PDB file of C-alpha atoms in Angstrom:
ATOM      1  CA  UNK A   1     -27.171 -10.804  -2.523  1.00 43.00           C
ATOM      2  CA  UNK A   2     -26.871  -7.596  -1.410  1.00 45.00           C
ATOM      3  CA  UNK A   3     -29.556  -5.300  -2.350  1.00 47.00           C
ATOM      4  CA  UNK A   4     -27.743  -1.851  -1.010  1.00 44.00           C
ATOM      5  CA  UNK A   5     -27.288  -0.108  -4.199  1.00 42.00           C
ATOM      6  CA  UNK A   6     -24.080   1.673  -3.040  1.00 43.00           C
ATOM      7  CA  UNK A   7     -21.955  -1.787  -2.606  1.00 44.00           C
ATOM      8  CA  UNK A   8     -22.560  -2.341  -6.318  1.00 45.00           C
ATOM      9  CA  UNK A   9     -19.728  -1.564  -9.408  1.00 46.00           C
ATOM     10  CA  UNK A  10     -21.148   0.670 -12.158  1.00 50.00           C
ATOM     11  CA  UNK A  11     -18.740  -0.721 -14.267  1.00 46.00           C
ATOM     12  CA  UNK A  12     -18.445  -3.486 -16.210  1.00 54.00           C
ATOM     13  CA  UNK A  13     -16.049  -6.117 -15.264  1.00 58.00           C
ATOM     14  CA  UNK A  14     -12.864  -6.769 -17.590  1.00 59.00           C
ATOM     15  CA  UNK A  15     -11.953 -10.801 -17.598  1.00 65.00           C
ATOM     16  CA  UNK A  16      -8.842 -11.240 -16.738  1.00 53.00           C
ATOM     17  CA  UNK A  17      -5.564 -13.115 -18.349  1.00 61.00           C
ATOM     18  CA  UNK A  18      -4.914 -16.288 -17.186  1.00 66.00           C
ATOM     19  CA  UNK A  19      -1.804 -15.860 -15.796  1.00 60.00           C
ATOM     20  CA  UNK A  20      -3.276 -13.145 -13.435  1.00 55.00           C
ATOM     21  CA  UNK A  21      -5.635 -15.430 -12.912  1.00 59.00           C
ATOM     22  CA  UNK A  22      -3.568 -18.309 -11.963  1.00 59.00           C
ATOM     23  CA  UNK A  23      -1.662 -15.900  -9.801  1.00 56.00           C
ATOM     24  CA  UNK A  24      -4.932 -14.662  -7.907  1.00 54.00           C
ATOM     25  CA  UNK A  25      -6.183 -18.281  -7.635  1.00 60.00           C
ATOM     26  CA  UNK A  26      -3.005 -20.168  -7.041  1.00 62.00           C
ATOM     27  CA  UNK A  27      -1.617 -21.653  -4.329  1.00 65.00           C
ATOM     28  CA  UNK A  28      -0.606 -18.388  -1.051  1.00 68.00           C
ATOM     29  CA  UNK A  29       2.903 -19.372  -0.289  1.00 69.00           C
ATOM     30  CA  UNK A  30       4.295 -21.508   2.670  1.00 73.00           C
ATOM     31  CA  UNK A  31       5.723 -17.720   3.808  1.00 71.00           C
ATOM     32  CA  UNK A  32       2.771 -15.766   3.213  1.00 70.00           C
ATOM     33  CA  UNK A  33       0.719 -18.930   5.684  1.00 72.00           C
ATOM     34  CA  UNK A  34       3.691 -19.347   8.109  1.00 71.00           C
ATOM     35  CA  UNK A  35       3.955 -15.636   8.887  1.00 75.00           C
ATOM     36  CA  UNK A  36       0.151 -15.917  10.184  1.00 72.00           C
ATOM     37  CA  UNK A  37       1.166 -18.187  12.734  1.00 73.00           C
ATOM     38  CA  UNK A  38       3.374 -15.211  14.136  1.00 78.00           C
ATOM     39  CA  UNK A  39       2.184 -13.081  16.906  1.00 83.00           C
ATOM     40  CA  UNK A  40       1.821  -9.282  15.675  1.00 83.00           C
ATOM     41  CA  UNK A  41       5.175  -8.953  17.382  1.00 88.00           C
ATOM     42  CA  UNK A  42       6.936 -11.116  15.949  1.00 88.00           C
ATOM     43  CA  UNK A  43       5.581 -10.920  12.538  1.00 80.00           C
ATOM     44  CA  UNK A  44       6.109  -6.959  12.047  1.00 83.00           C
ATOM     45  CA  UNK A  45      10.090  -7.495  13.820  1.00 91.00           C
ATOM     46  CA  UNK A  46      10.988  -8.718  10.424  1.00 87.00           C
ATOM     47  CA  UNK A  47       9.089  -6.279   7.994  1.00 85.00           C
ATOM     48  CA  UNK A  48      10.750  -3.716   5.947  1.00 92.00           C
ATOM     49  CA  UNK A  49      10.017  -2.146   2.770  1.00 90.00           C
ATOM     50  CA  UNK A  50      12.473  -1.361   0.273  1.00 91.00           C
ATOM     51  CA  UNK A  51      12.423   0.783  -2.585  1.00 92.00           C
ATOM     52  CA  UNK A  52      15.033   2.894  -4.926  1.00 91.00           C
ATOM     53  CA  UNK A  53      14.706   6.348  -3.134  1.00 89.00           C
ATOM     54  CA  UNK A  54      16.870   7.922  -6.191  1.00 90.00           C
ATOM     55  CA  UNK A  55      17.917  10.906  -4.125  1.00 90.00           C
ATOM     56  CA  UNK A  56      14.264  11.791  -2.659  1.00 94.00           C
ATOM     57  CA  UNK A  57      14.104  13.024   0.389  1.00 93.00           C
ATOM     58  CA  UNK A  58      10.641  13.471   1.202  1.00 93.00           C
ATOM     59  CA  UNK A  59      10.528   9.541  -0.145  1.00 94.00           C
ATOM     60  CA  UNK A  60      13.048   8.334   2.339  1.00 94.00           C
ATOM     61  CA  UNK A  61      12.456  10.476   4.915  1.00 93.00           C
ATOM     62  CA  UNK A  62       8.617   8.686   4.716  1.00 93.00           C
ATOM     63  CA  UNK A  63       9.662   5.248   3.955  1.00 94.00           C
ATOM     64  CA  UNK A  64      11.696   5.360   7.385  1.00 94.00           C
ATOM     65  CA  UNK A  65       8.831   6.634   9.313  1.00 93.00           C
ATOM     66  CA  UNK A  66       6.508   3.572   7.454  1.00 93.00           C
ATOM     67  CA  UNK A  67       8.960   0.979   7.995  1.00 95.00           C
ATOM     68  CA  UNK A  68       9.514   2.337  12.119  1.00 94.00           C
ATOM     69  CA  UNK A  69       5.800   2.396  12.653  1.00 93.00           C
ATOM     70  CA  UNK A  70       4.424  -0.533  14.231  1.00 93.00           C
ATOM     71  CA  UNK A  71       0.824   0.183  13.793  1.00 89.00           C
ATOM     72  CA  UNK A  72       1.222   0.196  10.281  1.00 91.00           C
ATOM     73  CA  UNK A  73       2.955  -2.613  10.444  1.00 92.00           C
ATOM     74  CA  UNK A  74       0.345  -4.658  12.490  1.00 87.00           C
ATOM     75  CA  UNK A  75      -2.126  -3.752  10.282  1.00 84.00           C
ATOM     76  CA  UNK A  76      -0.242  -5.946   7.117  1.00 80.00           C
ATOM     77  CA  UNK A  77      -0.187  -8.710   9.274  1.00 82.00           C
ATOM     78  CA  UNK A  78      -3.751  -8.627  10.227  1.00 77.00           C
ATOM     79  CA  UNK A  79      -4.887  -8.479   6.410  1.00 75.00           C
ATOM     80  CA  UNK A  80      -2.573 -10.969   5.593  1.00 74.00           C
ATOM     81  CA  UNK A  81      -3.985 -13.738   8.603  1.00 77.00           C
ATOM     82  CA  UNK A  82      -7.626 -12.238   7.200  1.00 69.00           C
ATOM     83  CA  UNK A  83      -7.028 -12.678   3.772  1.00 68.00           C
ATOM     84  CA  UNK A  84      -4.958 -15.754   4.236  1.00 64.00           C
ATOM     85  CA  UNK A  85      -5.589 -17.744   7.260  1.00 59.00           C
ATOM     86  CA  UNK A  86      -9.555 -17.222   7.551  1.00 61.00           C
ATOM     87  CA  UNK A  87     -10.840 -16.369   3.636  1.00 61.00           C
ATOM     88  CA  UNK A  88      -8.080 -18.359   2.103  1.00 65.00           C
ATOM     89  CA  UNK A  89      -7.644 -16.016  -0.676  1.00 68.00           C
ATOM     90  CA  UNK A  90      -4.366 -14.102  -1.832  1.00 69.00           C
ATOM     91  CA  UNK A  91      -1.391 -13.498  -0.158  1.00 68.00           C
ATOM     92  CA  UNK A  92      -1.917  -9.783   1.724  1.00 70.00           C
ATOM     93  CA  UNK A  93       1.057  -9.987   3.593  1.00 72.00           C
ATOM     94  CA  UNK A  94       3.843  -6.759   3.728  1.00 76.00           C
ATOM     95  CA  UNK A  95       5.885  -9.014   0.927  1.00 80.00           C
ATOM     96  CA  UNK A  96       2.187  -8.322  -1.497  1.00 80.00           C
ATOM     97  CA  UNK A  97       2.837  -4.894  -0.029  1.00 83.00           C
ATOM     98  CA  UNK A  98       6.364  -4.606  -1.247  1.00 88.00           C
ATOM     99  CA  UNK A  99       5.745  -5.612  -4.837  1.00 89.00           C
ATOM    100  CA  UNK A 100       2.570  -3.223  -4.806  1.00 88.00           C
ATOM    101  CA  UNK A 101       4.423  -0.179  -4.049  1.00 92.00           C
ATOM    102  CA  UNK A 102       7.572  -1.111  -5.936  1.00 94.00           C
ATOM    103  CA  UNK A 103       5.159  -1.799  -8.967  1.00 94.00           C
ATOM    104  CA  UNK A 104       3.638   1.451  -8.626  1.00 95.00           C
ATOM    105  CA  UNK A 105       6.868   3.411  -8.236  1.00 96.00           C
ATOM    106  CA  UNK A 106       8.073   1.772 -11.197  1.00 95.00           C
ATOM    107  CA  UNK A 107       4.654   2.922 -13.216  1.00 96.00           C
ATOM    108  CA  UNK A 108       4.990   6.420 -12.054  1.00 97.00           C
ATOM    109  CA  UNK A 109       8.794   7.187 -12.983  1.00 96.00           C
ATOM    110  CA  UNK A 110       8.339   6.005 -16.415  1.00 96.00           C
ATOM    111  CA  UNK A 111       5.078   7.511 -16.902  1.00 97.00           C
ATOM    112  CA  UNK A 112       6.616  10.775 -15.968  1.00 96.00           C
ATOM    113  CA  UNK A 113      10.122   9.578 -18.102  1.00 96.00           C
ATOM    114  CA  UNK A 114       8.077   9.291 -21.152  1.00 96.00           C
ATOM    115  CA  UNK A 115       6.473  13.112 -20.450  1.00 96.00           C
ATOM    116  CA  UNK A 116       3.340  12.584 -18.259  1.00 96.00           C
ATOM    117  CA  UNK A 117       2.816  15.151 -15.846  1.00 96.00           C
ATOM    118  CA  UNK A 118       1.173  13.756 -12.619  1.00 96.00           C
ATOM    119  CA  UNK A 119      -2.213  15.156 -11.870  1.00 95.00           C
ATOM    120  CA  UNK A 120      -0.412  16.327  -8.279  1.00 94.00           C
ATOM    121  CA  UNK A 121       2.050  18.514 -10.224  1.00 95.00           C
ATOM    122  CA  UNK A 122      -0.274  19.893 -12.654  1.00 95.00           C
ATOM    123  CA  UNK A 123      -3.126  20.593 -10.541  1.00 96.00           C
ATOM    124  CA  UNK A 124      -1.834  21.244  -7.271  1.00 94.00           C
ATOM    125  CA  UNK A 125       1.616  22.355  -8.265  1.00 94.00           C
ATOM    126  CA  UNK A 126       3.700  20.123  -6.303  1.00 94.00           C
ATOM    127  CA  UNK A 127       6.755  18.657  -7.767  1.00 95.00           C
ATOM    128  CA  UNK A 128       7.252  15.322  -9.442  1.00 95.00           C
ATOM    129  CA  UNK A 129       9.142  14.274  -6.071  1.00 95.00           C
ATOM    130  CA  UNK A 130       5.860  14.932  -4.099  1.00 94.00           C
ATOM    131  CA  UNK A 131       3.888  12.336  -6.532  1.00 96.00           C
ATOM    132  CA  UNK A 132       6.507  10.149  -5.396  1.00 96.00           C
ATOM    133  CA  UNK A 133       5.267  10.473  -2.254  1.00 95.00           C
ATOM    134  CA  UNK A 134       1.482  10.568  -2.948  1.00 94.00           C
ATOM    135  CA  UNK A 135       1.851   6.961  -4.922  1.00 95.00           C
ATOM    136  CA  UNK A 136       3.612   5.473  -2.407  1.00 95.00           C
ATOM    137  CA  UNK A 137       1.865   5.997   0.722  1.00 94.00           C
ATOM    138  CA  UNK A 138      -1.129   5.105  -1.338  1.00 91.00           C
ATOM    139  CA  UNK A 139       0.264   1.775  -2.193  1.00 91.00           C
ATOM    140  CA  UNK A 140       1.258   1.150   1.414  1.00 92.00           C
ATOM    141  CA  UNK A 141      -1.867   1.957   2.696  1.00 84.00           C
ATOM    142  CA  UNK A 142      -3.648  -0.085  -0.494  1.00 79.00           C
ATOM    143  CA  UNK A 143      -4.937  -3.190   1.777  1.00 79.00           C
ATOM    144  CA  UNK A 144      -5.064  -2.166   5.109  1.00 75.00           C
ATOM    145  CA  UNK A 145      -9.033  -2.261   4.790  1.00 66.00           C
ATOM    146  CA  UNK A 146      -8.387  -6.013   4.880  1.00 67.00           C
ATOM    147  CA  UNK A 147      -7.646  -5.526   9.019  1.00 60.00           C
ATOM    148  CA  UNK A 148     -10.765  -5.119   9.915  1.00 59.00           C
ATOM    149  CA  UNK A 149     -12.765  -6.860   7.052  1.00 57.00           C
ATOM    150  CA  UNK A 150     -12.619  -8.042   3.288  1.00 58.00           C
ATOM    151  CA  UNK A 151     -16.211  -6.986   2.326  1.00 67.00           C
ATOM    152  CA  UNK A 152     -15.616  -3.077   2.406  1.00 59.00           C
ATOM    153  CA  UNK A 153     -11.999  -3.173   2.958  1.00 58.00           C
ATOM    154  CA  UNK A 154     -11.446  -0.142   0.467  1.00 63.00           C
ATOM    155  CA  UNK A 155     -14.082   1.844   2.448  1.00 57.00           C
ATOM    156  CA  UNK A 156     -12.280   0.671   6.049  1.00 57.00           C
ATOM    157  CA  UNK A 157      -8.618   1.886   4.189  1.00 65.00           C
ATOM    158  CA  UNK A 158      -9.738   4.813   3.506  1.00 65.00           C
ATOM    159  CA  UNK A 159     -10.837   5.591   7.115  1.00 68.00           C
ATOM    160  CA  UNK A 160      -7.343   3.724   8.798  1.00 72.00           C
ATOM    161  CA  UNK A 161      -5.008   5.753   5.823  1.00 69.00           C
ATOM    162  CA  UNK A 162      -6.103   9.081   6.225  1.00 79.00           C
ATOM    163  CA  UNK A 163      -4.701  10.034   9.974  1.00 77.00           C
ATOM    164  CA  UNK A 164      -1.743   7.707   8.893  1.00 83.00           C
ATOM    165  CA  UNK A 165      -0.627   9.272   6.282  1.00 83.00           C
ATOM    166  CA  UNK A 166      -0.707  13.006   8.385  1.00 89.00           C
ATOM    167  CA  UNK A 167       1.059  11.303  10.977  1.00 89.00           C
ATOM    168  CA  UNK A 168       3.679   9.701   8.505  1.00 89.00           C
ATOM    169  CA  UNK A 169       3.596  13.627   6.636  1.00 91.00           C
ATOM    170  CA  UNK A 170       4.649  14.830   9.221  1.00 85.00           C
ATOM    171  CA  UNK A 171       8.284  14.479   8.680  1.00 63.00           C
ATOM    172  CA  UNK A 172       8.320  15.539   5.976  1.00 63.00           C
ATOM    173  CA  UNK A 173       6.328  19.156   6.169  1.00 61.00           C
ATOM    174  CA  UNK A 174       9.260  18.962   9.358  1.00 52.00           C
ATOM    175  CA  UNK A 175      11.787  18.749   6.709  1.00 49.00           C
ATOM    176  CA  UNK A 176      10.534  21.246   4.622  1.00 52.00           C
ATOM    177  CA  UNK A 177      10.774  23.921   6.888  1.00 44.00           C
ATOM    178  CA  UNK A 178      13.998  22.802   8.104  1.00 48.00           C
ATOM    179  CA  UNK A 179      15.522  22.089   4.562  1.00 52.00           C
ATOM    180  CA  UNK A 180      13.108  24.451   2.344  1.00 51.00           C
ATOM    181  CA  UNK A 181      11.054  23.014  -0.426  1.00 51.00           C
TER     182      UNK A 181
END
């Protein structure tokens, strides 16, 4: 046990249902172990994230850059052969990755569809298309902790996401000045 107050939760722990559980627990699938045989090369050739853009620029323009860069890329197949082939725990491969950020999409439109205001809009004044943004490159960057190490993965994502996510930005603060906000 650790005895380093910081790695410890505050917060209590919510069980969870059993078909989440099932879910965490079961079985990874023959894809998610077969793609951790791959060499980084030839695991991130195939990988591509896809997600209804619904006339967002900023969105697409980032989702291009995400899906083009390779280091990113490497980075969901190294959690996935960590998580995987050497803890043999969940599937962390881009397909988790997929779901995640089409799952959070999802959450954010119809939160804002049913009249909440993201906390980017309201207290930074950016628009609803710029949460867009801000939730996905969050959810693509969720995980890739789990490259470097399970215990403190959320610390080492942190630390991987933030240069990342300026360097995947950048097209888009490109576009702005090009296209105007």
């Amino acid at each position: 046990m650790d005895d380093d107050p910081a790695s410890k939760h505050d917060h209590p722990t919510t069980p969870l249902d059993s078909e989440i559980e099932q879910r965490i627990e079961g079985p990874v699938s023959a894809e998610a172990v077969r793609e951790t045989r791959l060499t980084p090369a030839e695991a991130i050739a195939g990988m591509r994230i896809r997600l209804p853009e619904r006339g967002n620029r900023k969105l697409r323009r980032v989702l291009d850059r995400a899906n083009d860069d390779a280091q990113l890329k490497a980075w969901w197949h190294v959690s996935n052969v960590n998580a995987v082939a050497r803890l043999q725990i969940n599937d962390h491969s881009w397909v988790h990755i997929q779901i995640v950020v089409n799952i959070a999409l999802k959450l954010l439109r119809q939160l804002t569809k049913h009249g909440v205001e993201p906390s980017a809009v309201r207290d930074y004044g950016l628009s609803n298309e710029d949460a867009e943004v801000i939730v996905v490159l969050s959810a693509l960057m969720h995980c890739v902790g789990m490259s470097v190490h399970r215990r403190g993965h959320e610390d080492f994502s942190l630390f991987l996401s933030e240069p990342k996510m300026r360097e995947l930005l950048d097209v888009v603060d490109a576009l702005a000045v090009t296209q105007g906000p």
